Coordinates of N, CA and C in Angstrom, one line a residue:
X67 N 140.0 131.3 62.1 CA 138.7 130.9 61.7 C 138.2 131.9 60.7
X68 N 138.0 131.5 59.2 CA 137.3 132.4 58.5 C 136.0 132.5 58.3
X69 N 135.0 131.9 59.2 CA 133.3 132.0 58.6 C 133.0 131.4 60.0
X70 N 131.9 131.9 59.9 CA 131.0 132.0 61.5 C 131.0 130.0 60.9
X71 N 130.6 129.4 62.2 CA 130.5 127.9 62.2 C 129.1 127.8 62.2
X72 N 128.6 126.5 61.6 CA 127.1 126.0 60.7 C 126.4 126.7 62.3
X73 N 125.4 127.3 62.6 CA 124.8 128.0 63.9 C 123.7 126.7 64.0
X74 N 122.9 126.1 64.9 CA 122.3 125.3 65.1 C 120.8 125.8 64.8
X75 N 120.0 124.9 64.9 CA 118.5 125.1 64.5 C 117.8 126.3 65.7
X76 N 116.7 127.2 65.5 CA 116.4 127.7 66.5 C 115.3 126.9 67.6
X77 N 115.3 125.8 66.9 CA 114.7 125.1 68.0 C 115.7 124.1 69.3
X78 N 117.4 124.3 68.6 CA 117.8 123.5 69.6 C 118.8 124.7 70.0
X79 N 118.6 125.9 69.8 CA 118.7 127.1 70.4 C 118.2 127.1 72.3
X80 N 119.3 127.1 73.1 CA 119.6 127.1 74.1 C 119.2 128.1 75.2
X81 N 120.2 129.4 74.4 CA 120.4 130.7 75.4 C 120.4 132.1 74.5
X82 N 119.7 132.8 75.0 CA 119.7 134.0 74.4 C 120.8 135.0 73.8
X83 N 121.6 134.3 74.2 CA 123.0 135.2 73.6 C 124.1 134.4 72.7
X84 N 124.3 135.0 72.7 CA 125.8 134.8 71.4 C 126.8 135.7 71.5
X85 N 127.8 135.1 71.3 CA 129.4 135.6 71.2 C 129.8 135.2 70.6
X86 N 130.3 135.5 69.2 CA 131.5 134.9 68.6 C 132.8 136.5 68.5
X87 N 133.1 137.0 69.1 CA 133.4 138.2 69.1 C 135.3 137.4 69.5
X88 N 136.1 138.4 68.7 CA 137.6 138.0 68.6 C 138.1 136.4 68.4
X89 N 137.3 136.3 67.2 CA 137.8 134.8 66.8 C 138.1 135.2 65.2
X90 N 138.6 136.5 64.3 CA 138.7 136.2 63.2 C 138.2 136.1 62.1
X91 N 136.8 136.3 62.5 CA 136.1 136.1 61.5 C 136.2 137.1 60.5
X92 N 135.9 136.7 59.1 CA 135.8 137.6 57.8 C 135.0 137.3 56.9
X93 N 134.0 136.0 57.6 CA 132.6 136.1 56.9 C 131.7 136.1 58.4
X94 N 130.0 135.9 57.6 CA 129.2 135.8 58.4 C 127.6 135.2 57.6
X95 N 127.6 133.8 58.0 CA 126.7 133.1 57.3 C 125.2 133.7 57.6
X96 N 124.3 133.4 56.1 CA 123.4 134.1 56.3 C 122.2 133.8 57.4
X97 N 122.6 131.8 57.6 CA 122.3 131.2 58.5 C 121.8 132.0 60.2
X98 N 122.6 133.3 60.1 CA 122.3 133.7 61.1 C 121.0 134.3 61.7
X99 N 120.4 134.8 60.8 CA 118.9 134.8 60.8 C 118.2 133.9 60.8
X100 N 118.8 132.4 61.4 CA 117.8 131.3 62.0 C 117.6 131.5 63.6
X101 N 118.1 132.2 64.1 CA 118.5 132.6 65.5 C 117.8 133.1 65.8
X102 N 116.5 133.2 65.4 CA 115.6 134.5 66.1 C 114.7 134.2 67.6
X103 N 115.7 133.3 68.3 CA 115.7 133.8 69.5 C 116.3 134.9 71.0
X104 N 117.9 135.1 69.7 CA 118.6 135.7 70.0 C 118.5 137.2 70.5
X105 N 118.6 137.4 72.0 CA 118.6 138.9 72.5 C 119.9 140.0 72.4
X106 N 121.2 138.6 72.4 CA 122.4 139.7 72.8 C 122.9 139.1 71.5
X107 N 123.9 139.7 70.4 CA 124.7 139.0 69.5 C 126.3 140.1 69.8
X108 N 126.9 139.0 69.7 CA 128.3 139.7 70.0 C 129.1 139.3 68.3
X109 N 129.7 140.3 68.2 CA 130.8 139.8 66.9 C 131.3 141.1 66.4
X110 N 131.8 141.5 67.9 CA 132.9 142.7 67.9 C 134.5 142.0 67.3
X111 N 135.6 142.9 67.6 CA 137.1 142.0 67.5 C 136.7 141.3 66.1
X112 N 136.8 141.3 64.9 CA 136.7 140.3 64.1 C 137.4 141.2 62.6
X113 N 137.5 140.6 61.7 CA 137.6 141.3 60.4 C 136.6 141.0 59.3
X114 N 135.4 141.5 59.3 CA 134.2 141.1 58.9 C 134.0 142.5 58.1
X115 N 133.9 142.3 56.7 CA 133.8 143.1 55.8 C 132.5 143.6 55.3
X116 N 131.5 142.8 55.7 CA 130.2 142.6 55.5 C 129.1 141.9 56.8
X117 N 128.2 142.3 56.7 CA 127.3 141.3 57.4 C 125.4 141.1 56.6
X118 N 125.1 140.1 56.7 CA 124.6 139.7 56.1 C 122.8 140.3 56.4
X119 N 122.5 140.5 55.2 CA 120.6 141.4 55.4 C 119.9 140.5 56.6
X120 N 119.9 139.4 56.6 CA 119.3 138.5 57.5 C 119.6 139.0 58.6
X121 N 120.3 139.9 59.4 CA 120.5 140.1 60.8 C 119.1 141.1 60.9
X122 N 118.3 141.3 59.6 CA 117.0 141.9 59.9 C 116.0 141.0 60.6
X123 N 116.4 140.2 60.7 CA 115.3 138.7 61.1 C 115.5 138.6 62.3
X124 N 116.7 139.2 63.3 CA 116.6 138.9 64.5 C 115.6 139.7 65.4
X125 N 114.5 139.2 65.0 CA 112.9 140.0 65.8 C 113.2 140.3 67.4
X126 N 114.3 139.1 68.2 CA 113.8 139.4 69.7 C 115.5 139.9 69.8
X127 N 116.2 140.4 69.5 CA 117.5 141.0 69.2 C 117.1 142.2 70.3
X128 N 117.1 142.5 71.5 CA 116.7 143.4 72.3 C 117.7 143.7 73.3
X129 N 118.9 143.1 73.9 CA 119.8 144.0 74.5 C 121.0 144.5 73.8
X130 N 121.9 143.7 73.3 CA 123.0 144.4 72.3 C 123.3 143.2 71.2
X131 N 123.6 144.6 70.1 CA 124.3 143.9 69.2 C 125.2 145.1 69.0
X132 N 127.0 144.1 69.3 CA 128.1 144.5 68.8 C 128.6 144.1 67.7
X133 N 128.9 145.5 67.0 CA 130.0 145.1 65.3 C 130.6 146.0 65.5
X134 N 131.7 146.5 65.9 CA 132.7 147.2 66.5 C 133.8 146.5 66.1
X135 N 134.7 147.0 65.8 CA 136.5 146.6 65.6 C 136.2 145.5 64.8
X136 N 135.4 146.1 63.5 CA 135.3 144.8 62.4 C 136.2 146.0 60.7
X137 N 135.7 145.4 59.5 CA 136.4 146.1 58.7 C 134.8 146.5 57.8
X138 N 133.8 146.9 58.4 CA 132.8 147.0 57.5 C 132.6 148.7 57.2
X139 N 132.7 148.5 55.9 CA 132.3 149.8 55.2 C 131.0 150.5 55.2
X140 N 129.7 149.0 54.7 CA 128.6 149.8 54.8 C 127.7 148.6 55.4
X141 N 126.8 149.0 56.1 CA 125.6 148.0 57.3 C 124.4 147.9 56.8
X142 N 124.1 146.7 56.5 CA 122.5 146.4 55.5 C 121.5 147.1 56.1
X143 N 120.8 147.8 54.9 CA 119.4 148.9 55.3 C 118.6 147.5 56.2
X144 N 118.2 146.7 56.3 CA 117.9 145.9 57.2 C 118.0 145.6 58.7
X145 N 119.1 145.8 59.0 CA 119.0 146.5 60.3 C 118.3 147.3 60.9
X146 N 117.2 148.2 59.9 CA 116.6 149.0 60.7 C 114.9 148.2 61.4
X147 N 115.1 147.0 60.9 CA 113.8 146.2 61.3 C 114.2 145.9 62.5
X148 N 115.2 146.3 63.3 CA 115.8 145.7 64.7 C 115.3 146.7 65.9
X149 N 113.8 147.1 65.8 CA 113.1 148.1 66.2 C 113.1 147.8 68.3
X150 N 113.6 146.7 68.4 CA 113.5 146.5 69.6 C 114.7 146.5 70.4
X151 N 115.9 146.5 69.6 CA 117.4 146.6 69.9 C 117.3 148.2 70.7
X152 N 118.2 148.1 72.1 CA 118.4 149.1 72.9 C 119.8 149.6 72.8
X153 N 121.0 148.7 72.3 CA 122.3 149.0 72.7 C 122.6 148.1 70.9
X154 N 123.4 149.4 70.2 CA 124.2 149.0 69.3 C 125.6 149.8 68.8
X155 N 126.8 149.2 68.6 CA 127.6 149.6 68.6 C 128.4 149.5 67.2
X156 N 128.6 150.1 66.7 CA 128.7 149.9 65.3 C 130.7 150.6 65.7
X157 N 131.0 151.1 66.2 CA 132.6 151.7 66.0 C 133.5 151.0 65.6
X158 N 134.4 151.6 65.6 CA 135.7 151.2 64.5 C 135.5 150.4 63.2
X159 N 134.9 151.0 62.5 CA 134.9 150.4 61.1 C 135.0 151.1 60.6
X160 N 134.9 150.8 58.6 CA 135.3 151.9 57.8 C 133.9 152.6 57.2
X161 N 133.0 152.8 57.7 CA 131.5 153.1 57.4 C 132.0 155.3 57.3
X162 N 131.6 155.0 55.7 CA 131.1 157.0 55.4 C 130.0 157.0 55.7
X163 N 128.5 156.2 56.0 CA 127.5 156.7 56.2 C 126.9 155.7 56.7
X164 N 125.7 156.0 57.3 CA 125.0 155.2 58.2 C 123.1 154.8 57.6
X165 N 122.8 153.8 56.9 CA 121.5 153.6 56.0 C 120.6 154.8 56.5
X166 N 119.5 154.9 55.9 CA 118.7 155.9 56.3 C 117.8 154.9 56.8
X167 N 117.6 153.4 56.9 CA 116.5 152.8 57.4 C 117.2 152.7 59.4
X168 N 118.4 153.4 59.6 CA 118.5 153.2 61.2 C 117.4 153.8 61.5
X169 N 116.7 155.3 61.2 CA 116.0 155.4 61.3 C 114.9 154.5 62.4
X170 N 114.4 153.4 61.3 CA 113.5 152.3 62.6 C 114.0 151.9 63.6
X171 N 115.2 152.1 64.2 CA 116.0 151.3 65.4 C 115.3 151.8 66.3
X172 N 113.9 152.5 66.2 CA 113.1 153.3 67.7 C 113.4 152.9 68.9
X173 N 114.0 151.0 69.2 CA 113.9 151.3 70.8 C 115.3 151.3 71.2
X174 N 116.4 151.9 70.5 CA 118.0 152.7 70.8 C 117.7 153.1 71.9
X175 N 118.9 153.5 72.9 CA 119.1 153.9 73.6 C 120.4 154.6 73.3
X176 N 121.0 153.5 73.3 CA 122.4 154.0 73.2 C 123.0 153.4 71.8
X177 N 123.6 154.6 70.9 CA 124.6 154.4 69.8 C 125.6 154.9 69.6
X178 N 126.8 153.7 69.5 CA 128.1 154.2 69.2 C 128.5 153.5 68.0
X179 N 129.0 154.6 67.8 CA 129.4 155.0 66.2 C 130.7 155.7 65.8
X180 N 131.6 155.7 66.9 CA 132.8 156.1 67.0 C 134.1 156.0 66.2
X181 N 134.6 156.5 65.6 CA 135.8 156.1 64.8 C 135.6 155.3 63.7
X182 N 135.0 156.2 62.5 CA 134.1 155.6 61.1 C 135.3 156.5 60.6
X183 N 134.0 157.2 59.2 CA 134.6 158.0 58.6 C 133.7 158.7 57.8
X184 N 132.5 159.0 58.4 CA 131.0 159.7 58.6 C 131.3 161.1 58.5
X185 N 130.8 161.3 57.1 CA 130.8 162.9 56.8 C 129.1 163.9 57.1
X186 N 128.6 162.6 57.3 CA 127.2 162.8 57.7 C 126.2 162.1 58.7
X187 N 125.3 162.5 58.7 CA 124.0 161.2 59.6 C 122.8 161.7 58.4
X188 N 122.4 160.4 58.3 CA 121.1 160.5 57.8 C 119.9 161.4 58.4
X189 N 119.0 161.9 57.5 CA 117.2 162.3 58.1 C 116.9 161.6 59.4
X190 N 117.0 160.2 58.8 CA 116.5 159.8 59.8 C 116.4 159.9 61.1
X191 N 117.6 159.9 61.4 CA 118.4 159.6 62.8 C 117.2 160.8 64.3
X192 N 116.3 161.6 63.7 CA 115.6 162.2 64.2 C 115.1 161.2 64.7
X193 N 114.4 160.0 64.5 CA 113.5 159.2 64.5 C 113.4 158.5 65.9
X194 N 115.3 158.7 66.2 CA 115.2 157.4 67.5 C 115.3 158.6 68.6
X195 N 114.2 158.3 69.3 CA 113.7 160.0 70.2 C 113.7 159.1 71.5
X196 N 114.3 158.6 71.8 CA 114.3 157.3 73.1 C 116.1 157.4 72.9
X197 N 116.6 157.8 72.5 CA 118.0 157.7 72.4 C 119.0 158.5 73.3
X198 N 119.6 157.9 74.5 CA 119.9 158.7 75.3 C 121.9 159.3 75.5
X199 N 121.9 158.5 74.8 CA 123.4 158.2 74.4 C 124.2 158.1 73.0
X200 N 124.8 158.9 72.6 CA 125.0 159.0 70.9 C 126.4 159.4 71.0
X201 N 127.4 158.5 70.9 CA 129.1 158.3 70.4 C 129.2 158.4 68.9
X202 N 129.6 159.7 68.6 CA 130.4 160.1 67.1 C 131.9 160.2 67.2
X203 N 132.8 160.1 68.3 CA 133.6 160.4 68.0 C 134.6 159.9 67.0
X204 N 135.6 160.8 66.3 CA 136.6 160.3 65.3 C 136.3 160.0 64.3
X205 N 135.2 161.1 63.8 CA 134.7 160.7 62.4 C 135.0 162.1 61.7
X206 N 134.3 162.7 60.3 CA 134.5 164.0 60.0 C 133.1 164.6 59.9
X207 N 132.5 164.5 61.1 CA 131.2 165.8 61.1 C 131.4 167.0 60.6
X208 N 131.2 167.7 59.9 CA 131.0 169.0 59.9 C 129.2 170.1 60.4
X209 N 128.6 168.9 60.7 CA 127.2 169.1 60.8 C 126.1 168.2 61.0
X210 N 125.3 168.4 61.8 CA 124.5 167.5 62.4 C 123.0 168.1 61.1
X211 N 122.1 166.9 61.3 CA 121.2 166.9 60.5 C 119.6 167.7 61.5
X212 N 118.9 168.6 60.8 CA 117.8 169.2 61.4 C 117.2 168.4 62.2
X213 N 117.0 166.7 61.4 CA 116.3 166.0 62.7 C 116.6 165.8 63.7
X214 N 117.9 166.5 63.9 CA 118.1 166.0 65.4 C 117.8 166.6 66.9
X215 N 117.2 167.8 66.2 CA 116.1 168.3 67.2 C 114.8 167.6 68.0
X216 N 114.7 166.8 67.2 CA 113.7 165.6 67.7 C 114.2 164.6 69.0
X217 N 115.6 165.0 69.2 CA 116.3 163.8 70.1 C 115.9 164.2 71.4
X218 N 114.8 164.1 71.9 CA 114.7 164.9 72.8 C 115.0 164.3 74.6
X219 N 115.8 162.9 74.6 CA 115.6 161.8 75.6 C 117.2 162.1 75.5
X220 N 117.8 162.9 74.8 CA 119.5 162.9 74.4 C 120.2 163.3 75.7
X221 N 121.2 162.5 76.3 CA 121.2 163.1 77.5 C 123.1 163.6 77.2
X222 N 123.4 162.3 76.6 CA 125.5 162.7 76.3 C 125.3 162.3 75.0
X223 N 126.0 163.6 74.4 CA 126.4 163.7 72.7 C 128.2 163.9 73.1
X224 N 128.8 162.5 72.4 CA 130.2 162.8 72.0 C 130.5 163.2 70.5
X225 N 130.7 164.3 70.1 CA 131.3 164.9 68.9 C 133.1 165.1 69.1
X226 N 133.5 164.5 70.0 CA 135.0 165.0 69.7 C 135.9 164.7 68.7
X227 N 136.6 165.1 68.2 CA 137.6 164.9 66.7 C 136.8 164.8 65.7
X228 N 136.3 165.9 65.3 CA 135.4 165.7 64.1 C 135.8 167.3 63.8
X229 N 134.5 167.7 62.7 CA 135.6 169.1 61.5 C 134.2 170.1 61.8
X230 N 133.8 170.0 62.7 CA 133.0 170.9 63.4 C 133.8 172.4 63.9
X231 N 132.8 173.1 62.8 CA 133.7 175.3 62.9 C 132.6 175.7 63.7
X232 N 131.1 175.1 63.7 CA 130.2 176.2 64.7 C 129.5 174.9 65.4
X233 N 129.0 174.9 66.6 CA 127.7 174.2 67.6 C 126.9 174.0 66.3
X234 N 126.4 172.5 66.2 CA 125.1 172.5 65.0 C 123.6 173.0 66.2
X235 N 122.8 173.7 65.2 CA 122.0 174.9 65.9 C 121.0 173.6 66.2
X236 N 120.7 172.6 65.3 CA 119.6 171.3 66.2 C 119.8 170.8 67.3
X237 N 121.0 171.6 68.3 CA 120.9 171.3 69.4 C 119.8 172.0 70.4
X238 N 120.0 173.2 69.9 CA 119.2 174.5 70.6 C 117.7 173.8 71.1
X239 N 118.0 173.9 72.5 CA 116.6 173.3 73.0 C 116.3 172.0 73.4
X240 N 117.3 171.1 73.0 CA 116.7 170.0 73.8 C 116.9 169.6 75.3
X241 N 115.6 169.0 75.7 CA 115.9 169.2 76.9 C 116.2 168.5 78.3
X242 N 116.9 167.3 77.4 CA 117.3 166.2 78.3 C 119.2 166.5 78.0
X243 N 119.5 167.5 77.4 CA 120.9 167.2 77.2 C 121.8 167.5 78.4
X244 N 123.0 166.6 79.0 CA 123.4 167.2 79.9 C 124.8 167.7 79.4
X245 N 125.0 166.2 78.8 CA 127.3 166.6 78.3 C 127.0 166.8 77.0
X246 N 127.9 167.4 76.7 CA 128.6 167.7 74.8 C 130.1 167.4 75.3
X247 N 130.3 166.9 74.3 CA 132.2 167.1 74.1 C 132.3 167.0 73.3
X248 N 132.4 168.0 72.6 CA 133.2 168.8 71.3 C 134.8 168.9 71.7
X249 N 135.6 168.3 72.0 CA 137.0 168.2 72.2 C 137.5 168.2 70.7
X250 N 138.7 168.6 70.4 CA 139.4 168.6 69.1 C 138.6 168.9 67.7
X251 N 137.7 170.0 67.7 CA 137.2 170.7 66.2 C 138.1 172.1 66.0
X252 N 137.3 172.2 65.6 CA 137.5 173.5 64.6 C 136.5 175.2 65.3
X253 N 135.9 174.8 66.1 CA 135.2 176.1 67.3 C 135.9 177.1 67.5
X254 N 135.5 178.2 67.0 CA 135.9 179.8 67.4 C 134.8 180.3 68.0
X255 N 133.8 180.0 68.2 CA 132.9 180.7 69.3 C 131.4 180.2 69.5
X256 N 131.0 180.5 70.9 CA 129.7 180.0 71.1 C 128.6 180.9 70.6
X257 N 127.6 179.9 70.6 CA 126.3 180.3 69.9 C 125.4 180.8 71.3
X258 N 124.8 182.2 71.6 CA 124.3 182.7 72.0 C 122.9 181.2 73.0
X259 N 122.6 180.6 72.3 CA 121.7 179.8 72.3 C 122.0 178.8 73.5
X260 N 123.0 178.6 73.8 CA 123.7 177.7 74.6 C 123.5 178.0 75.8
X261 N 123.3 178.2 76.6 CA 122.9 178.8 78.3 C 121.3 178.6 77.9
X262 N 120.4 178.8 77.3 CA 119.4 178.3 77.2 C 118.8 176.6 77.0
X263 N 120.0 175.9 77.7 CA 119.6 174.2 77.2 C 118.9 173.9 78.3
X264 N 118.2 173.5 79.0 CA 118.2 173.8 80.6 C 118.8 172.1 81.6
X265 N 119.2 171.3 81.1 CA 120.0 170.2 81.7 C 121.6 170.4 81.6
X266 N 121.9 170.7 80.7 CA 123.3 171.1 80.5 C 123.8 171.3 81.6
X267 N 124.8 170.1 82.1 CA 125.9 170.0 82.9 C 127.3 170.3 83.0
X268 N 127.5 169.8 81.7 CA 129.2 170.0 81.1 C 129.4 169.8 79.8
X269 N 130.5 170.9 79.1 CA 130.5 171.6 77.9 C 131.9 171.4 78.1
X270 N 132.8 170.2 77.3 CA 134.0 170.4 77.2 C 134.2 170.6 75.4
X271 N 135.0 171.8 75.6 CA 135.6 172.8 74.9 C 137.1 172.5 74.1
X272 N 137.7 171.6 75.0 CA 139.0 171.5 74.8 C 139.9 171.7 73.4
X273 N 140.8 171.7 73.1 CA 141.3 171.6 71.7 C 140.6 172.5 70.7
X274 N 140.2 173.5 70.9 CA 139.3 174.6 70.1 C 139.6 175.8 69.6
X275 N 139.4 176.5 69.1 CA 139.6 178.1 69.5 C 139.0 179.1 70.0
X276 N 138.5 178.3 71.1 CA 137.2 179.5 71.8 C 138.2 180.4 72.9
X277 N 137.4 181.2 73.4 CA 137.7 182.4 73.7 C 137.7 182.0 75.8
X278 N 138.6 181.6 76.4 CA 138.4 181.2 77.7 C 137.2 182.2 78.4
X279 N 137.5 183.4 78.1 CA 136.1 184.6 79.0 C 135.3 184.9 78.0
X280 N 135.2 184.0 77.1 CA 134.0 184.4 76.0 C 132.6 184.6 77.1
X281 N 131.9 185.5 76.6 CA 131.1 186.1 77.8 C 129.6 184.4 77.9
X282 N 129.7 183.7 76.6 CA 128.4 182.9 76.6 C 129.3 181.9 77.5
X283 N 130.5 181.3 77.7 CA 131.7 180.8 78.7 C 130.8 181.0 80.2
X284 N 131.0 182.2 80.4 CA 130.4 182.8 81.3 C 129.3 182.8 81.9
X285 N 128.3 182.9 80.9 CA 126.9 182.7 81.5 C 126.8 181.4 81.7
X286 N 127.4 180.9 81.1 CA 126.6 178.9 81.7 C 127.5 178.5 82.6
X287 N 129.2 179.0 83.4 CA 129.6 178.7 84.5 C 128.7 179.5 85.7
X288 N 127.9 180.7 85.3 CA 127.1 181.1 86.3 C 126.0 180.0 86.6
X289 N 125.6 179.9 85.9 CA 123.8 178.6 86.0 C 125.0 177.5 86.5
X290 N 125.9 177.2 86.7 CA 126.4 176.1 87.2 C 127.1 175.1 86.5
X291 N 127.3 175.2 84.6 CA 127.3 174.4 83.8 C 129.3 173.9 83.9
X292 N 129.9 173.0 83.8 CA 130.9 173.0 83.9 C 131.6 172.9 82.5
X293 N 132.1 173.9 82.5 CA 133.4 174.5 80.8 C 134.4 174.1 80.8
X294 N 135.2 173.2 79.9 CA 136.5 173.4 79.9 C 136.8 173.8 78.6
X295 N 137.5 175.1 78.9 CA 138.1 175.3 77.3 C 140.0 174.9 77.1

């Protein structure tokens, strides 16, 4: 199948979700912003190079929208009108950067974003302060943006396999965070500031160059924090 099939009227709109996920697809009609009944849209598994501005129109779009294991490079600044979306999964695509209008996705919770090719995050990304879950891995971070000190509902940050040499310091302080996994960077040592997070559970280290009795190591297996270097 190469194109999403003609989608029906929203008045003979049935059920709140949608799947068209691992059927092929490599387009996606713009038709699909007649759907705006739609809560869940699925159209993960596919080879979809694009998706069309109209998925701004999906107003009641509120528990997930998957675009994961598609071939999209870049995601229409439109999306960020999807202010009531909780769960979006944007991984495995070929995306360097992420619009600055995600920004409005305020009611995120959870975003994965895993295995792009993201040398950055937008300003924005401060914005979604309700966001309790943020998947980066397998992209090339070298640095997190100032706003993300604002993430303050942030409970697991995955940074692993990314080109991270120091902790980005916009961590410092927040106070919902419990996991990091920084697994496979570029780390030679901790930032003094770390034993001061006060949720911090577990700090995996792995694949790094940090120092096993590095003394800040130390202080946070005292408070109870679990390290693996």
């Amino acid at each position: 199948m190469d194109t999403l099939p003609r989608v029906p009227s929203p008045a003979g709109l049935t059920t709140p979700d949608r799947v068209f996920a691992d059927n092929g697809l490599t387009s996606l009609s713009p038709e699909i912003g007649r759907l705006t009944r739609l809560r869940t849209l699925d159209l993960g598994h596919n080879a979809l190079v694009a998706v069309p501005e109209e998925l701004g129109k999906l107003s009641e779009l509120t528990d997930f929208l998957y675009l994961h294991d598609n071939q999209l490079s870049v995601l229409p600044g439109a999306l960020g009108h999807l202010a009531r979306l909780r769960y979006l999964n944007i991984g495995e695509n070929r995306l360097t950067a992420l619009p600055e209008t995600i920004g409005g996705m305020t009611g995120l919770i959870e975003l994965r974003a895993q295995h792009n090719h993201l040398t950055g995050l937008p300003a924005s990304i401060g914005r979604l302060t309700g966001l309790r879950e943020f998947w980066l891995r397998g992209n090339s971070l070298r640095s997190l943006p100032s706003s993300t000190a604002h993430l303050h509902a942030l409970r697991h940050l995955d940074l692993r396999e990314n080109a991270l040499t120091e902790l980005p310091a916009p961590l410092a302080g927040l106070p919902s965070l419990r996991q990091i996994d920084l697994r496979s960077n570029r780390l030679t040592h901790l930032p003094d500031w770390l034993p001061e997070l006060p949720s911090l559970e577990k700090l995996d280290l792995r694949w790094n160059g940090i120092d096993p009795a590095a003394p800040v190591r130390m202080r946070l297996e005292r408070q109870g924090c679990v390290v693996l270097v």
